[in-house]
Short mmCIF file of C-alpha atoms in Angstrom, two decimals:
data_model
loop_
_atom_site.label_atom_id
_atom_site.label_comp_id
_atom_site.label_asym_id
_atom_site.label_seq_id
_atom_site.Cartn_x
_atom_site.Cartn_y
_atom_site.Cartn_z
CA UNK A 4 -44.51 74.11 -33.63
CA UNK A 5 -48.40 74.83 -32.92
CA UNK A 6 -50.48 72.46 -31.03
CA UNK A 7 -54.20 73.54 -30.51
CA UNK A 8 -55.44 73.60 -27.12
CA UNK A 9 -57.10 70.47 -25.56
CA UNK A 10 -60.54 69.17 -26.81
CA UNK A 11 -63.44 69.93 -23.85
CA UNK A 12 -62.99 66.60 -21.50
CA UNK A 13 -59.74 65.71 -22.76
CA UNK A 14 -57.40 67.93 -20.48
CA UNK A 15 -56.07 65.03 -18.40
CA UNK A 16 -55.21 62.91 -21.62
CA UNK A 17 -53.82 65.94 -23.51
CA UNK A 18 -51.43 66.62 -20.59
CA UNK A 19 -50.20 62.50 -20.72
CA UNK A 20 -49.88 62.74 -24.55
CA UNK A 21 -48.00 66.09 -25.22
CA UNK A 22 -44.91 66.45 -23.02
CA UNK A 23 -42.26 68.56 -24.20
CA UNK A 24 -40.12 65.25 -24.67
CA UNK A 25 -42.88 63.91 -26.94
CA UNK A 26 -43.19 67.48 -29.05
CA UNK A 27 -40.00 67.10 -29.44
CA UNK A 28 -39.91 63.82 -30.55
CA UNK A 29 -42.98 65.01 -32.86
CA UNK A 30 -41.23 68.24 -34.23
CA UNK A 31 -37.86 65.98 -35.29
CA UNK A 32 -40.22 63.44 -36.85
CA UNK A 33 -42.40 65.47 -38.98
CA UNK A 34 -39.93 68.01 -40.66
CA UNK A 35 -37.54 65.16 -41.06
CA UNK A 36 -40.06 63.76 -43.66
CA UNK A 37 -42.77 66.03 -44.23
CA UNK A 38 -41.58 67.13 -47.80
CA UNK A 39 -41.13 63.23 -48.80
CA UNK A 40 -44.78 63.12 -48.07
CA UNK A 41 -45.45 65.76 -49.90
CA UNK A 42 -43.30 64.34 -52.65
CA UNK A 43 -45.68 61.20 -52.80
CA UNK A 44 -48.61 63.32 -52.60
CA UNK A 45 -47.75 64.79 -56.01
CA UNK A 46 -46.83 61.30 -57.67
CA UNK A 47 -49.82 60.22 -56.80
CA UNK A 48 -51.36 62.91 -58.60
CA UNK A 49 -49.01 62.86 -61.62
CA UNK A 50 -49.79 58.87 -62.20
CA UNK A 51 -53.26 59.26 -61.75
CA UNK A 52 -53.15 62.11 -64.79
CA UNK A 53 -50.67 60.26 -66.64
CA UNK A 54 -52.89 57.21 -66.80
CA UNK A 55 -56.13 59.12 -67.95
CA UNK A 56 -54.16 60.86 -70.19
CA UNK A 57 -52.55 57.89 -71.93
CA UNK A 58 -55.16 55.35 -71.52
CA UNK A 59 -52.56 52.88 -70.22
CA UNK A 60 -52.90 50.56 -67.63
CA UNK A 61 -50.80 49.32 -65.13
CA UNK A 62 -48.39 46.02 -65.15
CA UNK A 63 -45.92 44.73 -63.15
CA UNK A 64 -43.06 47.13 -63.33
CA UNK A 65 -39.89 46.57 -65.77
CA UNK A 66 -37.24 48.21 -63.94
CA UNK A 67 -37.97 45.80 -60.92
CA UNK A 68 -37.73 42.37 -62.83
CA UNK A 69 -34.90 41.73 -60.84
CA UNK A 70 -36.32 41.24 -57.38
CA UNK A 71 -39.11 39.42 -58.68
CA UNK A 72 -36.98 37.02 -60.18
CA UNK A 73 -34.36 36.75 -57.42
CA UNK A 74 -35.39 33.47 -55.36
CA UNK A 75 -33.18 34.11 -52.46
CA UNK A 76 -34.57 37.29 -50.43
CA UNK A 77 -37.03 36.83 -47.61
CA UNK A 78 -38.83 38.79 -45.06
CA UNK A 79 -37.69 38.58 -41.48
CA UNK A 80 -39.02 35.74 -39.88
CA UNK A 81 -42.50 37.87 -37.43
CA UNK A 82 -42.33 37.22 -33.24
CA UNK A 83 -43.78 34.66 -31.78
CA UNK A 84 -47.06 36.47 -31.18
CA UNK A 85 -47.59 37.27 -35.09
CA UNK A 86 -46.85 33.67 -36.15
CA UNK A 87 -50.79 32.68 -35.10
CA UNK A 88 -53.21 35.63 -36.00
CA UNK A 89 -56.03 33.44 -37.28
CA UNK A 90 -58.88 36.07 -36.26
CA UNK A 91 -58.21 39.89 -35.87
CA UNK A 92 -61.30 42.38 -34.72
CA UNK A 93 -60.83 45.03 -37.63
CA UNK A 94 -61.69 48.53 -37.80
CA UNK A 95 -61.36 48.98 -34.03
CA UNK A 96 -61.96 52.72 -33.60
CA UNK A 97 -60.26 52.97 -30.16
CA UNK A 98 -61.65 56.20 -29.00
CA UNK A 99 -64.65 53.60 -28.39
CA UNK A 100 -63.93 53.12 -25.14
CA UNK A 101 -66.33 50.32 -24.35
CA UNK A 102 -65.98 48.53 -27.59
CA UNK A 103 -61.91 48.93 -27.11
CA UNK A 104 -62.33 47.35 -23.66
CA UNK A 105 -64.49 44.47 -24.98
CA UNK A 106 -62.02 43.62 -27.73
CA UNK A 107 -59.31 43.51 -25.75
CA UNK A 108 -60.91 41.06 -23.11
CA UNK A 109 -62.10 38.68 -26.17
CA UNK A 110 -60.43 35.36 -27.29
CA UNK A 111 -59.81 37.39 -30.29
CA UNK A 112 -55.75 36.84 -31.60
CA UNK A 113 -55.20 40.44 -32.69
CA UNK A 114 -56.80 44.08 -32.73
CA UNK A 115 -56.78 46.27 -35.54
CA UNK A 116 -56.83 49.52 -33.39
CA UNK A 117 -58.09 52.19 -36.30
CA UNK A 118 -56.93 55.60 -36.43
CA UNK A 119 -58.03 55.35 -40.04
CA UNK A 120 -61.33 55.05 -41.77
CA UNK A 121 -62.96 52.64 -39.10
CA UNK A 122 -62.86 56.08 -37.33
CA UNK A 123 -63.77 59.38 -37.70
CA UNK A 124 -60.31 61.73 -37.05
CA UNK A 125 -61.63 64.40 -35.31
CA UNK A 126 -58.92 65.78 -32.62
CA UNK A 127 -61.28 64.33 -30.07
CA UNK A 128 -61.10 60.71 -31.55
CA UNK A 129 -57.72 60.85 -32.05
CA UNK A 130 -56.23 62.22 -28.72
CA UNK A 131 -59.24 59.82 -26.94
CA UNK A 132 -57.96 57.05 -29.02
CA UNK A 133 -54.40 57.28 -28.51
CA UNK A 134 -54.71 57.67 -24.88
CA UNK A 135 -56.44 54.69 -24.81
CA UNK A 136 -53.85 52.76 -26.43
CA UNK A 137 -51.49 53.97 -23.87
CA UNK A 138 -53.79 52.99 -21.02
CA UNK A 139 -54.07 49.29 -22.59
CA UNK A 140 -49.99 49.00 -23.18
CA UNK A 141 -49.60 50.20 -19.77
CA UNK A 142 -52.05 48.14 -18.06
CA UNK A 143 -54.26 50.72 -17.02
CA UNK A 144 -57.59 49.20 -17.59
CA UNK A 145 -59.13 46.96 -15.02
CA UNK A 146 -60.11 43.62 -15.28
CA UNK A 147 -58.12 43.43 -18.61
CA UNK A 148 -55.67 40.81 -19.74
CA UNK A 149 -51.79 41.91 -19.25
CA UNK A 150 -50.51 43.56 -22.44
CA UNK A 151 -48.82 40.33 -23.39
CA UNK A 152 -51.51 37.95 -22.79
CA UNK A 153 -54.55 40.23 -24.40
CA UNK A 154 -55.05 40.38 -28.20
CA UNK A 155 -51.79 41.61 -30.50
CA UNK A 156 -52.57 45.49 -31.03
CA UNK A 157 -52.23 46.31 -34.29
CA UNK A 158 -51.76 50.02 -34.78
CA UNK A 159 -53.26 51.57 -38.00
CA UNK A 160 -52.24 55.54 -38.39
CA UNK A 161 -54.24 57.58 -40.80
CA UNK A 162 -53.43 57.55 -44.38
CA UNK A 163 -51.02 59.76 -46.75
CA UNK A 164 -53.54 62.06 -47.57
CA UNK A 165 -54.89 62.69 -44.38
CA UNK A 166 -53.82 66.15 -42.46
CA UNK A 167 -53.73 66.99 -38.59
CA UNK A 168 -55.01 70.01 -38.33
CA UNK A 169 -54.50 70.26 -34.90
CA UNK A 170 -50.91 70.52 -35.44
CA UNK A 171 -48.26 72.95 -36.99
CA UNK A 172 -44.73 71.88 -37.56
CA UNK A 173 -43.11 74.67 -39.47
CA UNK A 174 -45.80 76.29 -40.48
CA UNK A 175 -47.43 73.29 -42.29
CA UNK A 176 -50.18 71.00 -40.95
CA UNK A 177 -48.72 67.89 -39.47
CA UNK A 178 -49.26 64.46 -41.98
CA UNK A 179 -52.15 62.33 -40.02
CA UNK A 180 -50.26 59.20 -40.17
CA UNK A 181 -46.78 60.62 -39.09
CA UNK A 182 -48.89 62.73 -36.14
CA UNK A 183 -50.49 59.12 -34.89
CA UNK A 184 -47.34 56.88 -35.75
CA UNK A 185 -45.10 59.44 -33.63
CA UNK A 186 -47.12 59.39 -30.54
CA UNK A 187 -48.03 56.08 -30.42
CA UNK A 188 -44.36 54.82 -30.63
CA UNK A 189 -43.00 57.66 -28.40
CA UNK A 190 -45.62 56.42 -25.47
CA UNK A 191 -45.94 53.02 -26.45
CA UNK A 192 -43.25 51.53 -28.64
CA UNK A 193 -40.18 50.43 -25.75
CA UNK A 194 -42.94 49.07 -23.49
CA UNK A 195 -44.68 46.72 -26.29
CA UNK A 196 -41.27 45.84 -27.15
CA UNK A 197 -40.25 44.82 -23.74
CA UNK A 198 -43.49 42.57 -23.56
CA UNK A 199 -42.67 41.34 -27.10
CA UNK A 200 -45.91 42.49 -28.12
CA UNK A 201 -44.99 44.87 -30.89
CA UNK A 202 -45.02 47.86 -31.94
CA UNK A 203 -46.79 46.35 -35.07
CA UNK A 204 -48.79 48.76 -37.51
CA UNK A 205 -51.05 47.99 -40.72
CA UNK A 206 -50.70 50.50 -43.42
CA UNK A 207 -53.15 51.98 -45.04
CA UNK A 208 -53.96 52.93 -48.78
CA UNK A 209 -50.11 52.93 -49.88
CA UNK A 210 -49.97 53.04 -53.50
CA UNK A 211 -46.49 52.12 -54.89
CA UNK A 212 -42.97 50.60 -53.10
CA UNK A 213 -41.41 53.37 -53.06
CA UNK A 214 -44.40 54.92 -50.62
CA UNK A 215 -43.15 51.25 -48.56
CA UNK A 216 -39.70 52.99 -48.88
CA UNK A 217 -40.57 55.72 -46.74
CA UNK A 218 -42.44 54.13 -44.55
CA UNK A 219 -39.42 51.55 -43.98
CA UNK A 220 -36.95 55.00 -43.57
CA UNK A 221 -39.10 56.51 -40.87
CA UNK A 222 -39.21 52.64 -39.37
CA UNK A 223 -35.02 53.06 -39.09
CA UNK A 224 -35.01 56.63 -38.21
CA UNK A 225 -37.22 56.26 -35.02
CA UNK A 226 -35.77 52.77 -34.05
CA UNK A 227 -32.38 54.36 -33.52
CA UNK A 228 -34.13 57.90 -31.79
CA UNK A 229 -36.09 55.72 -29.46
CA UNK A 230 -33.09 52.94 -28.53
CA UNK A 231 -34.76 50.34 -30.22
CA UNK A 232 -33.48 47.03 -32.32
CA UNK A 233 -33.73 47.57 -36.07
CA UNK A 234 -36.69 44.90 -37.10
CA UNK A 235 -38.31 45.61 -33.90
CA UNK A 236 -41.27 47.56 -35.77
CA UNK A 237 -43.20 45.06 -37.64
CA UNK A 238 -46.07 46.42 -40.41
CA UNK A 239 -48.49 44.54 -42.06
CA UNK A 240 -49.11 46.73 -45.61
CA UNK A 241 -52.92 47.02 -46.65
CA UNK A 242 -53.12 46.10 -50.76
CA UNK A 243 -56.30 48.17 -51.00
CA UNK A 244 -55.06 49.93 -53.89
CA UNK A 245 -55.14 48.47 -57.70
CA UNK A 246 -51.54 49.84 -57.94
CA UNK A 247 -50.08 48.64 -55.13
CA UNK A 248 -51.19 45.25 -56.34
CA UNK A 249 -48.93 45.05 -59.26
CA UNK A 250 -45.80 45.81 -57.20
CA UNK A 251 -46.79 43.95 -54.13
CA UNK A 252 -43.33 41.61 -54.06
CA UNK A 253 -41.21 45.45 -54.05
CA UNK A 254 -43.34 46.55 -51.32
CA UNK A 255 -42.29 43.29 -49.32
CA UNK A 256 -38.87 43.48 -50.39
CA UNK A 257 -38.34 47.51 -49.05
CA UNK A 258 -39.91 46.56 -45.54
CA UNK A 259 -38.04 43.26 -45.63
CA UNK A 260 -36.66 43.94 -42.11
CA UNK A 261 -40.06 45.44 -40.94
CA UNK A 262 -42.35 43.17 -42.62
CA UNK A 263 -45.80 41.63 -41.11
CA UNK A 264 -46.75 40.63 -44.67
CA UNK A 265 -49.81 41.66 -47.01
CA UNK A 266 -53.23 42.49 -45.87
CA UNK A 267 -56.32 42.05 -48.81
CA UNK A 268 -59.16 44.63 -48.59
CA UNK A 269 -61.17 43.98 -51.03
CA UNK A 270 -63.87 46.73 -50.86
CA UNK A 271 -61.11 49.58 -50.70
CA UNK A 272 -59.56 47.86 -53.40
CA UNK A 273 -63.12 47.90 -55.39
CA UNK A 274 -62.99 51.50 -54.73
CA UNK A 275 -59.59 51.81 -55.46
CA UNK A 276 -60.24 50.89 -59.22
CA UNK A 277 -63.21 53.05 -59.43
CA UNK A 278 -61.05 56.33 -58.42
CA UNK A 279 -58.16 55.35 -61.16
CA UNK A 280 -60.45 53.98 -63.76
CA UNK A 281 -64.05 54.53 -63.19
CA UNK A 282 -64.65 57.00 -66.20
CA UNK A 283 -63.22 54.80 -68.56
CA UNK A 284 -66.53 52.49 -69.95
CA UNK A 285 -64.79 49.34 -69.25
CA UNK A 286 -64.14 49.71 -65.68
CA UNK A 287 -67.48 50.79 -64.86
CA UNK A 288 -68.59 48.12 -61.74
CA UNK A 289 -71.88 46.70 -61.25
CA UNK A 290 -74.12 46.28 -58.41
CA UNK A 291 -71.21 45.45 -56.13
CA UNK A 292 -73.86 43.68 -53.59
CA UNK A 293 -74.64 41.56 -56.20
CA UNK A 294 -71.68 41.05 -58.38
CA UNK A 295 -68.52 42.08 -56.33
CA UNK A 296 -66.70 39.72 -53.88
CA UNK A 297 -64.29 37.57 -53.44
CA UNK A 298 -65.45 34.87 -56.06
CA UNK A 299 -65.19 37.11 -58.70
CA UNK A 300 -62.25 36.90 -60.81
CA UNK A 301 -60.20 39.84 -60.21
CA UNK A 302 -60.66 39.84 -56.69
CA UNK A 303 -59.98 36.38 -56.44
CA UNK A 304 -56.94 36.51 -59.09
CA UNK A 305 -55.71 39.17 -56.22
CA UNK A 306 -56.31 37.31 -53.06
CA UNK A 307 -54.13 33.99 -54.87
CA UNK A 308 -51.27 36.55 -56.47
CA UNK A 309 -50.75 38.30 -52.66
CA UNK A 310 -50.82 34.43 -51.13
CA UNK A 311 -48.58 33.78 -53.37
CA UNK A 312 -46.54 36.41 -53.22
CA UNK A 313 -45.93 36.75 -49.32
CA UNK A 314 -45.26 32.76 -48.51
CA UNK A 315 -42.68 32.45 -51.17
CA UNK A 316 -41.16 35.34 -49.14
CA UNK A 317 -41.98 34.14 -45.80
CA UNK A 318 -44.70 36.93 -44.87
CA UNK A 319 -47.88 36.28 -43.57
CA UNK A 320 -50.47 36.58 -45.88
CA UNK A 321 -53.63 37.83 -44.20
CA UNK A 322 -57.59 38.16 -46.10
CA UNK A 323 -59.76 40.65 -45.59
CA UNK A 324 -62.39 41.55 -43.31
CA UNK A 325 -66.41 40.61 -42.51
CA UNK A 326 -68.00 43.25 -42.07
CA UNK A 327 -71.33 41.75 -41.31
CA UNK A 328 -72.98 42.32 -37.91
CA UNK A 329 -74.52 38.66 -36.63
CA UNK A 330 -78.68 38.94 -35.64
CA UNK A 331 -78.72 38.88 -31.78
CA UNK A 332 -81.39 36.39 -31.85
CA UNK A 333 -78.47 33.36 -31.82
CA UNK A 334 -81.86 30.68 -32.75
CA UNK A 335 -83.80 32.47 -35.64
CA UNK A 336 -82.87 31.67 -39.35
CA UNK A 337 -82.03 35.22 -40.13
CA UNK A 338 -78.50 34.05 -37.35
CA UNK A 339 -78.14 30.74 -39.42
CA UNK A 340 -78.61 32.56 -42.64
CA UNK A 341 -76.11 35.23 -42.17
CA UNK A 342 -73.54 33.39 -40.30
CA UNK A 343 -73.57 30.19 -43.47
CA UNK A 344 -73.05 33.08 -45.78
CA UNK A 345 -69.94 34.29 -43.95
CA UNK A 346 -68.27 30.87 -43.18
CA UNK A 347 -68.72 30.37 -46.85
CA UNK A 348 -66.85 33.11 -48.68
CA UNK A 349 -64.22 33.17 -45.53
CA UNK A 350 -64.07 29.51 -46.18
CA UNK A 351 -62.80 30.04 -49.72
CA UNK A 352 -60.22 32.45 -47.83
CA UNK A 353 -58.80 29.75 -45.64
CA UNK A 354 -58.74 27.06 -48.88
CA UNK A 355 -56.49 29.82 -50.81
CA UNK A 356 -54.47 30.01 -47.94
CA UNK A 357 -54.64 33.02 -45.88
CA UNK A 358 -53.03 32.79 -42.55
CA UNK A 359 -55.98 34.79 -40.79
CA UNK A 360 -58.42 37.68 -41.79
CA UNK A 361 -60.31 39.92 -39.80
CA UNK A 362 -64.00 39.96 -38.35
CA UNK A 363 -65.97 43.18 -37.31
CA UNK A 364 -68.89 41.31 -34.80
CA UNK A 365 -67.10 40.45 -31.80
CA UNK A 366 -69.49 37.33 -31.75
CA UNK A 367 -68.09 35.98 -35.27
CA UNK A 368 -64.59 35.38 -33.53
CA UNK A 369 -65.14 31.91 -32.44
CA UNK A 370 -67.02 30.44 -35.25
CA UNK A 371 -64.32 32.12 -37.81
CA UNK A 372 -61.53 30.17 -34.86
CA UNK A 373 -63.40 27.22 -34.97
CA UNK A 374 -63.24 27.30 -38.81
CA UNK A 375 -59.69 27.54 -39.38
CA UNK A 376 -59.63 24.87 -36.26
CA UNK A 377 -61.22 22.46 -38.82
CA UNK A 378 -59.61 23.57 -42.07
CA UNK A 379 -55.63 24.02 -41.16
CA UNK A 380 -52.94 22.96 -38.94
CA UNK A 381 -50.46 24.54 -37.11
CA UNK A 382 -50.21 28.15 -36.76
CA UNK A 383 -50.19 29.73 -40.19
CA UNK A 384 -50.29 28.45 -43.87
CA UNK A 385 -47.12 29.69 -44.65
CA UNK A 386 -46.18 26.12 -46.45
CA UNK A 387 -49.19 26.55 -48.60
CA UNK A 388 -46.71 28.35 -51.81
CA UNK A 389 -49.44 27.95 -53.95
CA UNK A 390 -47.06 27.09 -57.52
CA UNK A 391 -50.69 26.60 -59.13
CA UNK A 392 -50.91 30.44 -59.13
CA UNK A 393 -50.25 32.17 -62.30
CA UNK A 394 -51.96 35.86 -62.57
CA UNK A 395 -51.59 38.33 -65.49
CA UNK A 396 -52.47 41.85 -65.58
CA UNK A 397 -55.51 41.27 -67.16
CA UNK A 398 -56.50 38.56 -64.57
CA UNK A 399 -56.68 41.65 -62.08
CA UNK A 400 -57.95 44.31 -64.29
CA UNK A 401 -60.83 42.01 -65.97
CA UNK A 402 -64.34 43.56 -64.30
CA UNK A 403 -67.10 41.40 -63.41
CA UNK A 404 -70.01 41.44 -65.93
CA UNK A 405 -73.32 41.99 -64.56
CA UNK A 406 -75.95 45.33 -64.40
CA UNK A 407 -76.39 48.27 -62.58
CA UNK A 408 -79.68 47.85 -60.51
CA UNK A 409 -82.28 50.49 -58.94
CA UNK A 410 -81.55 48.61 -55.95
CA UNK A 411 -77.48 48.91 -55.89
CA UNK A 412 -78.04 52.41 -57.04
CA UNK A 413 -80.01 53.49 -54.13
CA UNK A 414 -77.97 51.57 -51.60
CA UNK A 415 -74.71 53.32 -52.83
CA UNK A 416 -76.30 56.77 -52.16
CA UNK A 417 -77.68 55.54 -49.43
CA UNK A 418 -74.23 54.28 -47.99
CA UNK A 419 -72.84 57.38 -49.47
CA UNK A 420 -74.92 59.90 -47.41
CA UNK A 421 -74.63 57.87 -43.90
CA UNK A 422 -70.93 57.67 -44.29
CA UNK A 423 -70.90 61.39 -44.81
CA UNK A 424 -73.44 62.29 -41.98
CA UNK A 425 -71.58 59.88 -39.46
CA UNK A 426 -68.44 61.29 -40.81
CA UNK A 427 -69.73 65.28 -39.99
CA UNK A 428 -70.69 63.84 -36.91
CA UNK A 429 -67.78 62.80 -35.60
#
């Protein structure tokens, strides 16, 4: 095993973060798995060539009619502190000190702490971020709630196809999420357990059930390494991928002892279908700030199935996240505008029955609170079962009509070219 040295500024934290005990913990992990990752890798490839080769599209899956149709099987019932997750802060790069620090002092119920794409994975970020995470479980920070009184960390590791390159295990670069996963549970995992305060995770980008099979393997394997119950991990799985929607009950089922429930992105999602479909002439999306949200109806055909689908398992169905930044000036239309326009698509959120979504402005928490305040009762909408819900395949493969526009053309590249320069960055 190779570990590069220690990122200027970050000797202190790289000493706390790899002990031998941890590397060792690390080295077991990775080559236990690593060529099951790699194994996924290649499907992922292989159905992504199959489908431009055939022209098919996807359904729900034959060979898994059975637990579809099975009434009986259900998810573990969450913790206490999961059962009331009305407003999470998402994309919570953690390596952000000040903005980590913030969240976790705000009335918010839950933190997505992002080692994924709210944050840029350079070994900086990541060891910065991580050691931050251990500060907050171990009560390091002052002036900060106690780790079972401040907002519910939930841990997102990188995705699949992300590498540490940082790190060799057998003379292969380390998997990002198994690299972020491993240390975070070796330094955090018994102590958030102890508080019964997690360790919970969202996963990112998954693609299929049996990519939740995995995930639910290396759940058991470090349970039992680390001398913890089995069910004590929780996840909440990210459908941000067009595939994944079509086998999102099998994906529930597999982490049935691990499960959180089903998270909707919807913009990763959008994305999602471009990168499997976007050179075929039907699938090509319009202006997607004019024509792609959650109104439309294959998003909204998705939101309703993944309701659906999680409370007639018992999981907690959660929508997806604002990313709009409020004007500071809390009295000027512009405030009144923006903040109307958010309550009214999250609005249509709450009415389909999501038990809580996720807000980037720190200063949307309490209106988006407020709003499920007015709108629900109790802690979750988990008796909301939603029988009026009947989606096809084409339901969630129908585009939206509408035109590509100068202006959605420019803002795209625009977009495009930030994200790569912040990205470059760091």
């Amino acid at each position: 095993m190779e570990v590069c040295p220690p990122p200027s500024g970050l000797e202190a934290e790289y000493e706390t973060l790899f002990t031998t005990d941890s590397l060792l913990f690390l080295h077991e992990l990775i080559s236990t798995f690593n060529e099951e990752v790699d194994q996924f890798l290649w499907l992922r490839v292989s159905r992504k060539a199959h489908l431009e080769l055939s022209g098919d599209l996807p359904s729900f899956l034959e060979h898994t009619t059975h637990i579809r149709k099975d009434p009986n099987w259900r998810v573990l019932p969450v913790p206490p502190r999961l059962q009331r997750r009305h407003v999470d802060i998402g994309d919570m790069a953690p390596c952000d000190t000040q903005r980590f620090v913030k969240a976790l002092k705000s009335p918010a119920q839950g933190i997505q702490v992002d080692f994924d794409d709210g944050n840029c994975p350079t070994y900086y970020n990541q060891i910065r971020g991580i050691h931050n995470v251990v500060k907050a479980v171990h009560n390091q920070f002052p002036n900060v709630p106690h780790i079972s009184q401040a907002p519910v960390l939930m841990l997102r590791p990188r995705a699949w196809n992300m590498v540490e390159h940082n790190m060799m295990v057998e003379g292969k670069e380390a998997p990002g999420p198994l690299f972020d996963f491993g240390l975070l549970m070796f330094h955090c995992g018994k102590t958030l357990f102890d508080n019964k305060s997690g360790p919970f995770f969202y996963l990112s980008k998954v693609e299929s059930f049996m990519e939740a099979r995995l995930w639910n393997k290396i759940f058991v394997w470090t349970q039992q390494k680390l001398s913890l119950p089995l069910g004590s991990i929780k996840a909440t799985v990210l459908i941000e991928n067009v595939l994944a929607a079509f086998e999102m009950e099998e994906i529930l089922y597999e982490l049935r002892d691990h499960s959180a429930g089903l998270n909707c992105g919807i913009w990763d999602y959008s994305a999602s279908i471009i990168n499997k479909f976007g050179h075929r002439p039907a699938f090509m999306l319009p202006d997607r700030s004019k024509y792609v949200d959650i109104e439309k109806h294959f998003l909204r055909s998705y939101m309703d199935l993944l309701v659906q689908t999680c409370h007639r398992r018992g999981a907690m169905a959660t929508g997806g996240m604002s990313a709009k930044l409020l004007p500071r000036d809390t009295l000027g239309e512009p405030y009144r505008t923006m903040l109307a326009s958010v309550t009214r698509l999250k609005l249509l959120e709450i009415k389909a029955g999501v038990d809580g979504f996720m807000v980037y402005d720190l200063s949307l928490i309490e209106p988006m609170q407020e709003l499920f305040k007015l709108h629900t009762e109790g802690d979750n909408q988990l008796q909301q079962l939603r029988h009026d819900v009947s989606v096809s395949p084409e339901d969630l493969l129908s585009m939206p009509s509408g035109g590509v526009t100068l202006h959605g053309l420019k803002y795209n590249i625009a977009v495009g070219v930030l994200f790569i320069k912040s990205w470059l960055s760091g």
